[in-house]
XYZ file of C-alpha atoms in Angstrom:
448
model
C 23.003 38.017 -36.514
C 24.104 34.379 -36.250
C 22.851 32.348 -33.273
C 25.618 29.737 -33.697
C 28.111 29.637 -30.810
C 31.829 29.156 -31.440
C 33.493 27.041 -28.726
C 36.959 27.055 -30.306
C 37.931 30.128 -28.304
C 37.144 31.640 -24.917
C 37.246 30.387 -21.320
C 36.461 26.661 -21.302
C 35.016 26.253 -17.804
C 32.691 29.235 -18.232
C 31.479 28.037 -21.631
C 30.961 24.514 -20.304
C 28.883 25.632 -17.321
C 26.793 28.117 -19.316
C 26.115 25.565 -22.055
C 25.505 22.679 -19.644
C 23.202 24.518 -17.192
C 20.120 24.505 -19.465
C 20.943 20.910 -20.447
C 20.959 19.951 -16.774
C 17.621 21.675 -16.268
C 16.298 19.932 -19.392
C 17.383 16.568 -18.005
C 15.796 17.473 -14.676
C 12.557 18.227 -16.471
C 12.797 14.857 -18.234
C 13.179 13.097 -14.867
C 10.278 15.087 -13.426
C 8.343 14.313 -16.601
C 8.802 10.555 -16.045
C 8.372 10.718 -12.272
C 5.029 12.475 -12.558
C 3.558 9.493 -14.410
C 4.820 7.096 -11.736
C 3.758 9.244 -8.774
C 0.274 10.062 -10.078
C -0.443 6.508 -11.232
C 1.065 5.122 -8.013
C -1.228 7.274 -5.876
C -4.278 6.043 -7.795
C -3.356 2.404 -8.567
C -0.672 1.595 -5.942
C 2.284 -0.697 -6.620
C 0.505 -2.329 -9.564
C 0.377 1.043 -11.292
C 4.022 1.777 -10.473
C 5.026 -1.601 -11.907
C 2.953 -1.018 -15.076
C 4.472 2.411 -15.749
C 7.941 1.053 -14.940
C 7.681 -1.879 -17.363
C 5.850 0.093 -20.051
C 8.328 2.941 -19.701
C 11.324 0.585 -20.007
C 9.890 -0.866 -23.210
C 9.202 2.539 -24.742
C 12.654 3.815 -23.765
C 14.116 0.928 -25.742
C 12.220 2.065 -28.841
C 13.884 5.490 -28.764
C 17.368 4.073 -29.368
C 17.451 5.213 -33.008
C 16.124 8.677 -32.124
C 18.698 9.275 -29.394
C 21.611 7.534 -31.102
C 21.250 9.277 -34.458
C 20.328 12.600 -32.862
C 23.539 12.467 -30.825
C 25.436 11.641 -34.013
C 23.706 14.549 -35.750
C 24.695 16.888 -32.931
C 28.358 15.891 -33.262
C 28.327 16.285 -37.054
C 26.693 19.721 -36.805
C 29.435 20.741 -34.340
C 32.111 19.416 -36.713
C 30.717 21.359 -39.679
C 30.854 24.500 -37.542
C 34.355 23.796 -36.207
C 35.656 23.064 -39.721
C 34.112 26.287 -41.088
C 31.624 24.459 -43.349
C 28.419 26.169 -42.269
C 27.015 26.129 -45.806
C 26.413 22.391 -45.343
C 24.205 22.763 -42.245
C 20.850 23.167 -44.007
C 21.336 20.194 -46.295
C 22.472 18.048 -43.365
C 19.445 18.975 -41.237
C 17.205 17.905 -44.122
C 19.018 14.569 -44.330
C 18.767 14.012 -40.563
C 15.059 14.885 -40.522
C 14.031 12.552 -43.356
C 16.035 9.672 -41.894
C 14.569 9.987 -38.369
C 10.966 10.476 -39.480
C 11.114 7.376 -41.668
C 12.722 5.446 -38.811
C 10.036 6.544 -36.344
C 7.228 5.226 -38.541
C 8.995 1.907 -39.066
C 9.764 1.373 -35.370
C 6.169 2.233 -34.413
C 4.705 -0.390 -36.738
C 7.177 -3.114 -35.734
C 6.820 -2.467 -31.991
C 3.013 -2.586 -32.111
C 3.119 -5.901 -33.983
C 5.450 -7.462 -31.400
C 4.191 -5.685 -28.272
C 2.744 -8.779 -26.607
C 5.898 -10.808 -27.190
C 8.061 -8.020 -25.771
C 5.969 -7.679 -22.607
C 6.086 -11.423 -22.046
C 9.827 -11.446 -22.672
C 10.154 -8.892 -19.868
C 8.302 -11.167 -17.425
C 5.744 -8.443 -16.800
C 3.866 -9.286 -13.548
C 0.370 -10.612 -14.273
C -1.217 -7.998 -12.023
C 0.351 -5.168 -14.030
C 0.222 -6.726 -17.519
C -2.906 -5.079 -18.948
C -1.958 -1.634 -17.663
C 1.616 -1.981 -18.967
C 0.203 -2.993 -22.372
C -2.062 0.062 -22.488
C 0.760 2.399 -21.479
C 3.292 1.051 -23.985
C 0.790 0.863 -26.898
C -0.106 4.551 -26.653
C 3.558 5.542 -26.365
C 4.386 3.432 -29.444
C 1.846 5.383 -31.476
C 3.453 8.659 -30.404
C 7.063 7.727 -31.220
C 7.181 10.146 -34.166
C 6.924 13.081 -31.745
C 9.787 11.767 -29.586
C 11.968 11.284 -32.657
C 11.100 14.727 -34.009
C 11.806 16.535 -30.754
C 15.151 14.758 -30.335
C 16.115 15.764 -33.863
C 15.361 19.465 -33.381
C 17.063 19.552 -29.972
C 20.180 17.841 -31.352
C 20.513 20.407 -34.138
C 20.180 23.273 -31.662
C 22.669 21.713 -29.225
C 25.158 21.131 -32.033
C 24.976 24.863 -32.743
C 25.563 25.696 -29.092
C 21.949 26.532 -28.186
C 20.923 24.616 -25.065
C 18.492 27.251 -23.742
C 15.633 26.692 -26.172
C 15.567 22.867 -25.815
C 15.180 23.493 -22.067
C 12.234 25.822 -22.686
C 10.559 23.253 -24.936
C 10.994 20.330 -22.517
C 9.787 22.482 -19.594
C 6.642 23.235 -21.541
C 6.187 19.506 -22.144
C 6.734 18.657 -18.456
C 4.178 21.231 -17.288
C 1.667 20.072 -19.881
C 2.253 16.452 -18.872
C 1.564 17.234 -15.202
C -1.709 18.992 -15.969
C -2.882 16.243 -18.330
C -1.852 13.516 -15.856
C -4.048 15.082 -13.187
C -6.936 15.339 -15.669
C -6.659 11.895 -17.311
C -5.481 9.760 -14.381
C -6.967 11.369 -11.269
C -9.880 13.234 -12.830
C -11.098 10.775 -15.466
C -9.710 7.594 -13.860
C -7.935 6.420 -17.028
C -5.055 4.812 -15.098
C -1.805 3.981 -16.905
C -3.414 4.658 -20.294
C -4.186 8.203 -19.164
C -0.560 8.726 -18.117
C 0.650 7.514 -21.511
C -1.819 9.747 -23.349
C -0.648 12.739 -21.305
C 2.950 11.908 -22.195
C 2.324 11.608 -25.930
C 0.237 14.790 -26.133
C 2.821 16.849 -24.249
C 5.618 15.475 -26.434
C 3.640 16.355 -29.568
C 3.209 19.927 -28.353
C 6.931 20.228 -27.579
C 7.951 18.897 -31.005
C 5.606 21.173 -32.940
C 6.718 24.313 -31.086
C 10.438 23.458 -31.363
C 10.117 22.742 -35.103
C 8.314 26.045 -35.685
C 11.050 27.868 -33.759
C 13.816 26.319 -35.875
C 11.994 27.128 -39.122
C 11.345 30.751 -38.133
C 14.992 31.254 -37.120
C 16.581 29.313 -39.976
C 18.508 32.354 -41.229
C 20.004 33.083 -37.788
C 21.106 29.431 -37.578
C 22.448 29.627 -41.154
C 20.216 26.808 -42.402
C 20.127 27.139 -46.170
C 17.849 24.321 -47.286
C 14.951 23.642 -49.616
C 12.090 21.147 -49.598
C 14.103 18.682 -51.695
C 16.735 18.409 -48.924
C 14.044 17.052 -46.582
C 12.751 14.522 -49.124
C 15.911 13.243 -50.801
C 18.819 12.807 -48.348
C 22.338 13.811 -49.373
C 24.138 10.482 -49.958
C 27.502 11.574 -48.579
C 25.954 13.171 -45.497
C 23.690 10.188 -44.960
C 26.747 7.930 -45.118
C 28.517 10.011 -42.443
C 25.366 10.013 -40.298
C 24.897 6.250 -40.606
C 28.554 5.475 -39.858
C 28.478 7.456 -36.624
C 24.800 6.972 -35.804
C 24.759 3.166 -35.935
C 27.338 2.706 -33.133
C 25.606 5.365 -31.021
C 22.208 3.794 -31.654
C 23.600 0.338 -30.865
C 25.049 1.759 -27.675
C 21.629 3.099 -26.677
C 19.823 -0.067 -27.769
C 22.284 -2.456 -26.161
C 22.146 -0.612 -22.849
C 18.352 -0.602 -22.956
C 18.185 -4.255 -24.058
C 20.552 -5.272 -21.275
C 18.396 -3.337 -18.801
C 15.291 -5.089 -20.107
C 17.143 -8.398 -19.810
C 18.134 -7.610 -16.236
C 14.667 -6.280 -15.375
C 13.020 -9.410 -16.809
C 14.825 -11.423 -14.126
C 14.074 -8.784 -11.493
C 10.356 -8.720 -12.387
C 10.172 -12.472 -11.799
C 10.758 -11.851 -8.079
C 7.319 -10.280 -7.685
C 5.465 -6.989 -7.911
C 7.265 -5.421 -4.892
C 10.677 -5.982 -6.467
C 9.356 -4.855 -9.855
C 8.000 -1.673 -8.253
C 11.324 -0.928 -6.542
C 13.099 -1.566 -9.841
C 11.190 1.396 -11.220
C 12.280 3.467 -8.209
C 15.907 2.321 -8.688
C 15.713 3.441 -12.314
C 14.581 6.885 -11.155
C 17.488 7.084 -8.687
C 19.809 6.116 -11.523
C 18.291 8.770 -13.789
C 18.841 11.391 -11.070
C 22.521 10.411 -10.969
C 22.693 11.049 -14.707
C 21.367 14.621 -14.534
C 24.675 16.453 -14.309
C 26.743 13.857 -16.150
C 24.346 13.709 -19.104
C 24.379 17.506 -19.389
C 28.170 17.538 -19.231
C 28.418 14.679 -21.722
C 26.170 16.470 -24.215
C 27.823 19.876 -23.855
C 31.283 18.312 -23.797
C 30.574 16.371 -27.015
C 29.674 19.545 -28.894
C 32.697 21.449 -27.564
C 35.076 18.533 -28.221
C 33.639 18.052 -31.716
C 34.152 21.696 -32.662
C 37.710 21.810 -31.313
C 38.854 18.541 -32.880
C 37.517 19.748 -36.242
C 39.406 23.014 -35.695
C 42.516 21.008 -34.619
C 42.683 22.769 -31.236
C 43.750 19.730 -29.213
C 44.920 21.587 -26.091
C 41.396 22.946 -25.660
C 40.052 19.391 -25.875
C 42.286 18.425 -22.936
C 41.051 21.460 -21.031
C 37.438 20.466 -21.670
C 38.034 16.965 -20.268
C 39.741 18.420 -17.180
C 36.813 20.755 -16.480
C 34.366 17.887 -16.969
C 36.249 15.791 -14.404
C 36.161 18.457 -11.707
C 32.450 19.165 -12.103
C 31.043 15.631 -12.469
C 33.118 14.025 -9.696
C 32.247 16.819 -7.254
C 28.548 16.363 -7.934
C 28.750 12.551 -7.586
C 30.429 12.903 -4.203
C 27.702 15.277 -3.021
C 24.922 12.959 -4.195
C 26.533 9.960 -2.515
C 26.635 11.809 0.814
C 22.986 12.891 0.494
C 21.782 9.382 -0.355
C 23.858 7.893 2.495
C 22.020 9.988 5.096
C 18.542 10.047 3.519
C 18.228 6.759 1.597
C 15.187 5.535 3.557
C 13.347 8.825 3.117
C 14.134 8.995 -0.615
C 12.965 5.441 -1.284
C 9.899 5.874 0.941
C 8.893 8.984 -0.995
C 8.652 7.080 -4.272
C 7.170 3.970 -2.658
C 4.350 6.064 -1.173
C 4.858 4.453 2.234
C 4.595 0.830 1.007
C 6.652 -1.055 3.609
C 7.264 -4.095 1.387
C 8.690 -1.976 -1.443
C 10.780 0.101 0.984
C 12.197 -3.067 2.523
C 13.428 -4.259 -0.885
C 15.513 -1.084 -1.187
C 16.987 -1.242 2.312
C 20.442 -2.295 1.085
C 20.597 -0.251 -2.121
C 23.067 2.380 -0.806
C 26.337 0.804 -2.120
C 24.776 0.271 -5.543
C 23.578 3.881 -5.623
C 27.117 5.111 -4.882
C 28.485 3.024 -7.758
C 25.803 4.438 -10.068
C 26.729 8.005 -9.114
C 30.472 7.628 -9.749
C 30.062 5.497 -12.877
C 27.797 8.193 -14.255
C 30.411 10.892 -13.583
C 33.347 9.026 -15.128
C 31.267 7.847 -18.075
C 30.343 11.448 -18.927
C 33.972 12.557 -19.160
C 35.065 9.926 -21.639
C 31.790 9.757 -23.571
C 32.314 13.439 -24.397
C 35.634 12.463 -26.002
C 34.321 9.274 -27.636
C 31.251 10.959 -29.096
C 32.893 14.281 -29.922
C 35.717 12.578 -31.820
C 33.237 11.049 -34.252
C 35.269 7.819 -34.290
C 32.581 5.290 -35.172
C 34.812 2.225 -34.669
C 35.595 3.052 -31.039
C 31.961 4.010 -30.436
C 30.900 0.642 -31.835
C 33.330 -1.225 -29.557
C 32.068 0.759 -26.576
C 28.479 -0.063 -27.483
C 29.121 -3.808 -27.576
C 31.203 -3.994 -24.409
C 29.160 -1.526 -22.357
C 25.699 -2.512 -23.493
C 25.942 -6.266 -23.896
C 29.092 -8.058 -22.751
C 29.674 -6.263 -19.444
C 26.107 -5.439 -18.390
C 24.575 -8.807 -19.129
C 27.722 -10.735 -18.171
C 28.165 -9.071 -14.784
C 24.438 -9.174 -14.040
C 24.369 -12.944 -14.621
C 27.583 -13.401 -12.633
C 26.350 -11.613 -9.518
C 22.648 -12.421 -9.824
C 22.740 -16.125 -10.749
C 26.257 -17.557 -10.438
C 26.923 -15.889 -7.061
C 23.212 -16.187 -6.155
C 22.850 -12.548 -5.044
C 19.369 -12.534 -6.626
C 17.953 -9.143 -7.690
C 20.658 -7.210 -5.798
C 23.222 -9.029 -7.911
C 21.534 -7.904 -11.113
C 21.529 -4.278 -9.928
C 25.176 -4.555 -8.829
C 26.313 -5.966 -12.169
C 24.522 -3.206 -14.053
C 26.134 -0.536 -11.845
C 29.683 -1.864 -12.243
C 29.245 -2.185 -16.020
C 28.615 1.569 -16.088
C 32.380 2.151 -15.729
C 33.097 0.499 -19.113
C 33.055 3.676 -21.286
C 35.511 5.322 -18.883
C 37.995 2.454 -19.199
C 37.731 2.398 -23.004
C 37.927 6.200 -23.118
C 41.152 6.283 -21.085
C 42.822 3.897 -23.535
C 41.482 5.884 -26.510
C 42.803 9.137 -25.030
C 46.244 7.657 -24.281
C 46.695 6.408 -27.858
C 45.986 9.858 -29.330
C 43.649 8.341 -31.956
C 41.011 10.921 -31.034
C 43.018 13.576 -32.906
C 42.528 11.804 -36.229
C 39.459 12.501 -38.434
């Protein structure tokens, strides 16, 4: 019996919620996964440890841009093969995606290790946190192949409509990470290096188990492939993957680079501001929980229905996305308005200086919440359409022009200091929504 889900028929809102729920829980586990490192290290090393994990984590997140960008492209292409009734191509495409990402992971690992010191200095890493940030990022760089592999397997499953198993795999990784953090950081006193080692080992476990699952169930997922497909990529499929993957990867890289650019200025204001920057990033990641799940599920559903030429269902998907994401953003804004001090104090572990930095973060948090909601709606259309030209334009405007431009405007020109950099980054988050509205109005999303 086939495990592939067909989203070209049935009740849209029900399908969207059922598909997105495990994705939301997976994203929640990812946030918990990252928070555990910061909380455990912060309890042992204080604000220096928080700053080290924050900077090291930002750098390592940048290095995953190819994994996430091309995995998202792979997910969309898998959905399109299914929607177009070309399931016989799935196995060969998975082989092409796997060989490309594994080769990329090895290359990025080598390059990042060679230029690690320059990257940390470029980020204005505080002197007090430099050695710990270097240890954390170095270990994560070595383990990039596991991050790339897990993203690849999860993307294939999501493209086929299976969001439950990726959730199970990431939950296993999060639980393993917590246990290893307690052992390496608190038990053995390994500091930031211990947190990084726990992260890499848990990611390796998750990748291996997810890969074994996909191999054992290859017939149910209709993956007809041989060893040659994983060694020699299909040229036509690789071309399609590269055309769509490059803009998506650039989008991920440009957003991360702009964040590193912004954070390099923020880090120059001292370790307290650098520590709160890490907390602000966690608040931002919380705001992305629902929207990221809706974006991912919406992309698969949109991709299938555009390939099947069911355009009215695409409109219905976008409408359902709007109702869900905007409702959640409103709820989160209300919660943060009443409990902002408590939320910030929880992450700052009672450090008054760090808490004081975040005293006026409420308006920025509200912007982050709503930008996240609106971005999810139109990213589902932009990504699901497979239009690489529009995705490329979005990547440049969202990741570079708007984020860096607005950050410099508010932070330096208007002299709002680190609050200005955070404000510019938050406002820039609305860029994909604006581009998406224009794209939708033109009707270009209906064209292959």
